[in-house]
Amino acid sequence: MTRIITFAEAIREALDQAMTEDQNVIVFGLGVDDPKAIFGTTAGLQESYGEGRVFDTPTSENAMTGVGVGAALNGLRP
């Protein structure tokens, strides 16, 4: 039987699965902790995995890139 879900639901499920399977996976970005949860793609993740693994960032693409590269160099999976 085929399941029909939205792209947003699929993204949220994939993030949840990845974070469950690997403690080094982190999610960060603009609006990640917002009640609208980036169109639902990050809904409930911060409550499930904590602020250390799911966190908001300021509006700065260069800073987000730096966080991602630095995290990856230190063994995390952004």
mmCIF file of N, CA and C in Angstrom:
data_model
loop_
_atom_site.group_PDB
_atom_site.id
_atom_site.type_symbol
_atom_site.label_atom_id
_atom_site.label_comp_id
_atom_site.label_asym_id
_atom_site.label_seq_id
_atom_site.Cartn_x
_atom_site.Cartn_y
_atom_site.Cartn_z
ATOM 1 N N MET A 1 0.834 -1.174 0.000
ATOM 2 C CA MET A 1 0.000 0.000 0.000
ATOM 3 C C MET A 1 0.884 1.245 0.000
ATOM 4 N N THR A 2 0.592 2.174 -0.849
ATOM 5 C CA THR A 2 1.352 3.403 -0.964
ATOM 6 C C THR A 2 0.818 4.445 0.003
ATOM 7 N N ARG A 3 1.729 5.085 0.696
ATOM 8 C CA ARG A 3 1.372 6.161 1.606
ATOM 9 C C ARG A 3 1.484 7.477 0.874
ATOM 10 N N ILE A 4 0.560 8.371 1.073
ATOM 11 C CA ILE A 4 0.620 9.688 0.457
ATOM 12 C C ILE A 4 0.816 10.715 1.557
ATOM 13 N N ILE A 5 1.989 11.387 1.506
ATOM 14 C CA ILE A 5 2.292 12.443 2.466
ATOM 15 C C ILE A 5 2.869 13.631 1.714
ATOM 16 N N THR A 6 2.895 14.764 2.378
ATOM 17 C CA THR A 6 3.440 15.967 1.751
ATOM 18 C C THR A 6 4.966 15.924 1.788
ATOM 19 N N PHE A 7 5.589 16.799 1.001
ATOM 20 C CA PHE A 7 7.044 16.899 1.033
ATOM 21 C C PHE A 7 7.503 17.303 2.435
ATOM 22 N N ALA A 8 6.781 18.226 3.069
ATOM 23 C CA ALA A 8 7.140 18.676 4.411
ATOM 24 C C ALA A 8 7.098 17.522 5.403
ATOM 25 N N GLU A 9 6.079 16.688 5.321
ATOM 26 C CA GLU A 9 5.981 15.527 6.208
ATOM 27 C C GLU A 9 7.128 14.548 5.957
ATOM 28 N N ALA A 10 7.483 14.360 4.710
ATOM 29 C CA ALA A 10 8.579 13.450 4.366
ATOM 30 C C ALA A 10 9.912 13.967 4.913
ATOM 31 N N ILE A 11 10.136 15.267 4.803
ATOM 32 C CA ILE A 11 11.366 15.869 5.334
ATOM 33 C C ILE A 11 11.421 15.709 6.841
ATOM 34 N N ARG A 12 10.305 15.979 7.514
ATOM 35 C CA ARG A 12 10.254 15.865 8.969
ATOM 36 C C ARG A 12 10.506 14.422 9.425
ATOM 37 N N GLU A 13 9.914 13.465 8.741
ATOM 38 C CA GLU A 13 10.128 12.054 9.075
ATOM 39 C C GLU A 13 11.583 11.648 8.870
ATOM 40 N N ALA A 14 12.174 12.113 7.767
ATOM 41 C CA ALA A 14 13.578 11.770 7.481
ATOM 42 C C ALA A 14 14.507 12.359 8.536
ATOM 43 N N LEU A 15 14.265 13.608 8.938
ATOM 44 C CA LEU A 15 15.081 14.223 9.988
ATOM 45 C C LEU A 15 14.929 13.456 11.296
ATOM 46 N N ASP A 16 13.710 13.107 11.641
ATOM 47 C CA ASP A 16 13.447 12.369 12.874
ATOM 48 C C ASP A 16 14.157 11.009 12.851
ATOM 49 N N GLN A 17 14.070 10.301 11.748
ATOM 50 C CA GLN A 17 14.738 9.001 11.632
ATOM 51 C C GLN A 17 16.245 9.140 11.750
ATOM 52 N N ALA A 18 16.808 10.127 11.058
ATOM 53 C CA ALA A 18 18.262 10.331 11.095
ATOM 54 C C ALA A 18 18.720 10.673 12.507
ATOM 55 N N MET A 19 17.947 11.502 13.209
ATOM 56 C CA MET A 19 18.331 11.900 14.560
ATOM 57 C C MET A 19 18.172 10.750 15.554
ATOM 58 N N THR A 20 17.220 9.879 15.310
ATOM 59 C CA THR A 20 17.031 8.710 16.171
ATOM 60 C C THR A 20 18.180 7.725 15.994
ATOM 61 N N GLU A 21 18.599 7.515 14.754
ATOM 62 C CA GLU A 21 19.634 6.533 14.446
ATOM 63 C C GLU A 21 21.047 6.989 14.791
ATOM 64 N N ASP A 22 21.289 8.311 14.767
ATOM 65 C CA ASP A 22 22.643 8.818 14.960
ATOM 66 C C ASP A 22 22.620 10.025 15.891
ATOM 67 N N GLN A 23 23.223 9.867 17.056
ATOM 68 C CA GLN A 23 23.255 10.947 18.054
ATOM 69 C C GLN A 23 24.080 12.147 17.601
ATOM 70 N N ASN A 24 24.843 12.012 16.521
ATOM 71 C CA ASN A 24 25.668 13.111 16.029
ATOM 72 C C ASN A 24 24.951 14.002 15.019
ATOM 73 N N VAL A 25 23.736 13.646 14.631
ATOM 74 C CA VAL A 25 22.976 14.464 13.685
ATOM 75 C C VAL A 25 22.402 15.663 14.421
ATOM 76 N N ILE A 26 22.610 16.865 13.855
ATOM 77 C CA ILE A 26 22.036 18.089 14.406
ATOM 78 C C ILE A 26 21.256 18.814 13.316
ATOM 79 N N VAL A 27 20.293 19.619 13.738
ATOM 80 C CA VAL A 27 19.488 20.418 12.816
ATOM 81 C C VAL A 27 19.546 21.860 13.293
ATOM 82 N N PHE A 28 19.920 22.764 12.412
ATOM 83 C CA PHE A 28 19.957 24.178 12.787
ATOM 84 C C PHE A 28 19.596 25.032 11.583
ATOM 85 N N GLY A 29 19.150 26.230 11.862
ATOM 86 C CA GLY A 29 18.800 27.147 10.784
ATOM 87 C C GLY A 29 17.791 28.170 11.239
ATOM 88 N N LEU A 30 17.390 29.011 10.319
ATOM 89 C CA LEU A 30 16.415 30.056 10.609
ATOM 90 C C LEU A 30 15.039 29.457 10.856
ATOM 91 N N GLY A 31 14.450 29.749 11.988
ATOM 92 C CA GLY A 31 13.095 29.316 12.268
ATOM 93 C C GLY A 31 12.922 27.873 12.658
ATOM 94 N N VAL A 32 13.991 27.175 12.934
ATOM 95 C CA VAL A 32 13.893 25.756 13.294
ATOM 96 C C VAL A 32 13.021 25.567 14.530
ATOM 97 N N ASP A 33 13.129 26.481 15.487
ATOM 98 C CA ASP A 33 12.347 26.357 16.722
ATOM 99 C C ASP A 33 11.068 27.193 16.703
ATOM 100 N N ASP A 34 10.758 27.817 15.596
ATOM 101 C CA ASP A 34 9.552 28.632 15.448
ATOM 102 C C ASP A 34 8.313 27.738 15.534
ATOM 103 N N PRO A 35 7.206 28.236 16.076
ATOM 104 C CA PRO A 35 5.988 27.414 16.145
ATOM 105 C C PRO A 35 5.519 26.883 14.782
ATOM 106 N N LYS A 36 5.794 27.607 13.708
ATOM 107 C CA LYS A 36 5.416 27.126 12.374
ATOM 108 C C LYS A 36 6.398 26.072 11.866
ATOM 109 N N ALA A 37 7.556 25.979 12.489
ATOM 110 C CA ALA A 37 8.538 24.919 12.246
ATOM 111 C C ALA A 37 8.912 24.742 10.780
ATOM 112 N N ILE A 38 9.184 25.853 10.106
ATOM 113 C CA ILE A 38 9.573 25.828 8.699
ATOM 114 C C ILE A 38 8.612 24.947 7.898
ATOM 115 N N PHE A 39 7.371 25.365 7.860
ATOM 116 C CA PHE A 39 6.302 24.652 7.150
ATOM 117 C C PHE A 39 6.086 23.238 7.694
ATOM 118 N N GLY A 40 6.433 23.020 8.952
ATOM 119 C CA GLY A 40 6.220 21.720 9.585
ATOM 120 C C GLY A 40 7.382 20.751 9.473
ATOM 121 N N THR A 41 8.448 21.139 8.784
ATOM 122 C CA THR A 41 9.558 20.208 8.553
ATOM 123 C C THR A 41 10.371 19.912 9.815
ATOM 124 N N THR A 42 10.294 20.793 10.816
ATOM 125 C CA THR A 42 11.048 20.566 12.055
ATOM 126 C C THR A 42 10.127 20.467 13.276
ATOM 127 N N ALA A 43 8.846 20.283 13.051
ATOM 128 C CA ALA A 43 7.864 20.243 14.141
ATOM 129 C C ALA A 43 8.188 19.144 15.148
ATOM 130 N N GLY A 44 8.304 19.533 16.413
ATOM 131 C CA GLY A 44 8.519 18.577 17.489
ATOM 132 C C GLY A 44 9.938 18.071 17.664
ATOM 133 N N LEU A 45 10.832 18.430 16.762
ATOM 134 C CA LEU A 45 12.201 17.902 16.864
ATOM 135 C C LEU A 45 12.944 18.458 18.075
ATOM 136 N N GLN A 46 12.787 19.756 18.338
ATOM 137 C CA GLN A 46 13.487 20.332 19.482
ATOM 138 C C GLN A 46 12.980 19.741 20.794
ATOM 139 N N GLU A 47 11.686 19.480 20.866
ATOM 140 C CA GLU A 47 11.131 18.862 22.070
ATOM 141 C C GLU A 47 11.647 17.430 22.237
ATOM 142 N N SER A 48 11.823 16.727 21.147
ATOM 143 C CA SER A 48 12.285 15.342 21.208
ATOM 144 C C SER A 48 13.784 15.210 21.452
ATOM 145 N N TYR A 49 14.569 16.105 20.848
ATOM 146 C CA TYR A 49 16.026 15.932 20.877
ATOM 147 C C TYR A 49 16.782 17.023 21.635
ATOM 148 N N GLY A 50 16.081 18.046 22.071
ATOM 149 C CA GLY A 50 16.701 19.084 22.888
ATOM 150 C C GLY A 50 17.311 20.226 22.103
ATOM 151 N N GLU A 51 17.556 21.301 22.827
ATOM 152 C CA GLU A 51 18.098 22.518 22.224
ATOM 153 C C GLU A 51 19.545 22.369 21.774
ATOM 154 N N GLY A 52 20.238 21.385 22.289
ATOM 155 C CA GLY A 52 21.626 21.161 21.886
ATOM 156 C C GLY A 52 21.754 20.552 20.497
ATOM 157 N N ARG A 53 20.699 19.888 20.033
ATOM 158 C CA ARG A 53 20.740 19.238 18.718
ATOM 159 C C ARG A 53 19.837 19.902 17.687
ATOM 160 N N VAL A 54 18.879 20.692 18.141
ATOM 161 C CA VAL A 54 17.954 21.385 17.237
ATOM 162 C C VAL A 54 17.887 22.834 17.709
ATOM 163 N N PHE A 55 18.480 23.745 16.934
ATOM 164 C CA PHE A 55 18.549 25.124 17.406
ATOM 165 C C PHE A 55 18.441 26.132 16.267
ATOM 166 N N ASP A 56 17.963 27.312 16.640
ATOM 167 C CA ASP A 56 17.786 28.425 15.719
ATOM 168 C C ASP A 56 19.117 29.149 15.534
ATOM 169 N N THR A 57 19.282 29.761 14.375
ATOM 170 C CA THR A 57 20.483 30.551 14.120
ATOM 171 C C THR A 57 20.073 31.931 13.627
ATOM 172 N N PRO A 58 20.952 32.913 13.781
ATOM 173 C CA PRO A 58 20.640 34.251 13.271
ATOM 174 C C PRO A 58 20.680 34.278 11.742
ATOM 175 N N THR A 59 20.181 35.362 11.194
ATOM 176 C CA THR A 59 20.154 35.522 9.744
ATOM 177 C C THR A 59 21.558 35.850 9.240
ATOM 178 N N SER A 60 22.329 34.842 8.968
ATOM 179 C CA SER A 60 23.676 35.015 8.438
ATOM 180 C C SER A 60 24.108 33.713 7.783
ATOM 181 N N GLU A 61 24.013 33.682 6.476
ATOM 182 C CA GLU A 61 24.371 32.466 5.746
ATOM 183 C C GLU A 61 25.827 32.075 5.986
ATOM 184 N N ASN A 62 26.704 33.076 6.061
ATOM 185 C CA ASN A 62 28.114 32.778 6.302
ATOM 186 C C ASN A 62 28.313 32.134 7.669
ATOM 187 N N ALA A 63 27.604 32.625 8.675
ATOM 188 C CA ALA A 63 27.727 32.051 10.017
ATOM 189 C C ALA A 63 27.178 30.627 10.040
ATOM 190 N N MET A 64 26.034 30.396 9.381
ATOM 191 C CA MET A 64 25.462 29.050 9.345
ATOM 192 C C MET A 64 26.402 28.088 8.636
ATOM 193 N N THR A 65 27.036 28.546 7.582
ATOM 194 C CA THR A 65 28.005 27.713 6.873
ATOM 195 C C THR A 65 29.177 27.374 7.788
ATOM 196 N N GLY A 66 29.651 28.367 8.526
ATOM 197 C CA GLY A 66 30.756 28.148 9.461
ATOM 198 C C GLY A 66 30.397 27.163 10.551
ATOM 199 N N VAL A 67 29.184 27.270 11.079
ATOM 200 C CA VAL A 67 28.733 26.330 12.109
ATOM 201 C C VAL A 67 28.687 24.920 11.530
ATOM 202 N N GLY A 68 28.154 24.777 10.320
ATOM 203 C CA GLY A 68 28.058 23.471 9.685
ATOM 204 C C GLY A 68 29.413 22.844 9.429
ATOM 205 N N VAL A 69 30.334 23.629 8.893
ATOM 206 C CA VAL A 69 31.676 23.116 8.604
ATOM 207 C C VAL A 69 32.395 22.760 9.899
ATOM 208 N N GLY A 70 32.325 23.656 10.874
ATOM 209 C CA GLY A 70 32.980 23.390 12.160
ATOM 210 C C GLY A 70 32.403 22.167 12.854
ATOM 211 N N ALA A 71 31.077 22.027 12.801
ATOM 212 C CA ALA A 71 30.438 20.870 13.424
ATOM 213 C C ALA A 71 30.878 19.581 12.743
ATOM 214 N N ALA A 72 30.910 19.602 11.413
ATOM 215 C CA ALA A 72 31.303 18.403 10.658
ATOM 216 C C ALA A 72 32.773 18.038 10.932
ATOM 217 N N LEU A 73 33.619 19.037 11.033
ATOM 218 C CA LEU A 73 35.025 18.776 11.331
ATOM 219 C C LEU A 73 35.221 18.154 12.714
ATOM 220 N N ASN A 74 34.233 18.369 13.588
ATOM 221 C CA ASN A 74 34.315 17.836 14.947
ATOM 222 C C ASN A 74 33.433 16.608 15.163
ATOM 223 N N GLY A 75 33.032 15.966 14.072
ATOM 224 C CA GLY A 75 32.327 14.695 14.173
ATOM 225 C C GLY A 75 30.826 14.737 14.180
ATOM 226 N N LEU A 76 30.236 15.930 14.144
ATOM 227 C CA LEU A 76 28.776 16.015 14.083
ATOM 228 C C LEU A 76 28.309 15.891 12.632
ATOM 229 N N ARG A 77 27.015 15.666 12.466
ATOM 230 C CA ARG A 77 26.449 15.532 11.125
ATOM 231 C C ARG A 77 25.337 16.570 10.951
ATOM 232 N N PRO A 78 25.728 17.784 10.565
ATOM 233 C CA PRO A 78 24.715 18.852 10.407
ATOM 234 C C PRO A 78 23.809 18.615 9.208
#
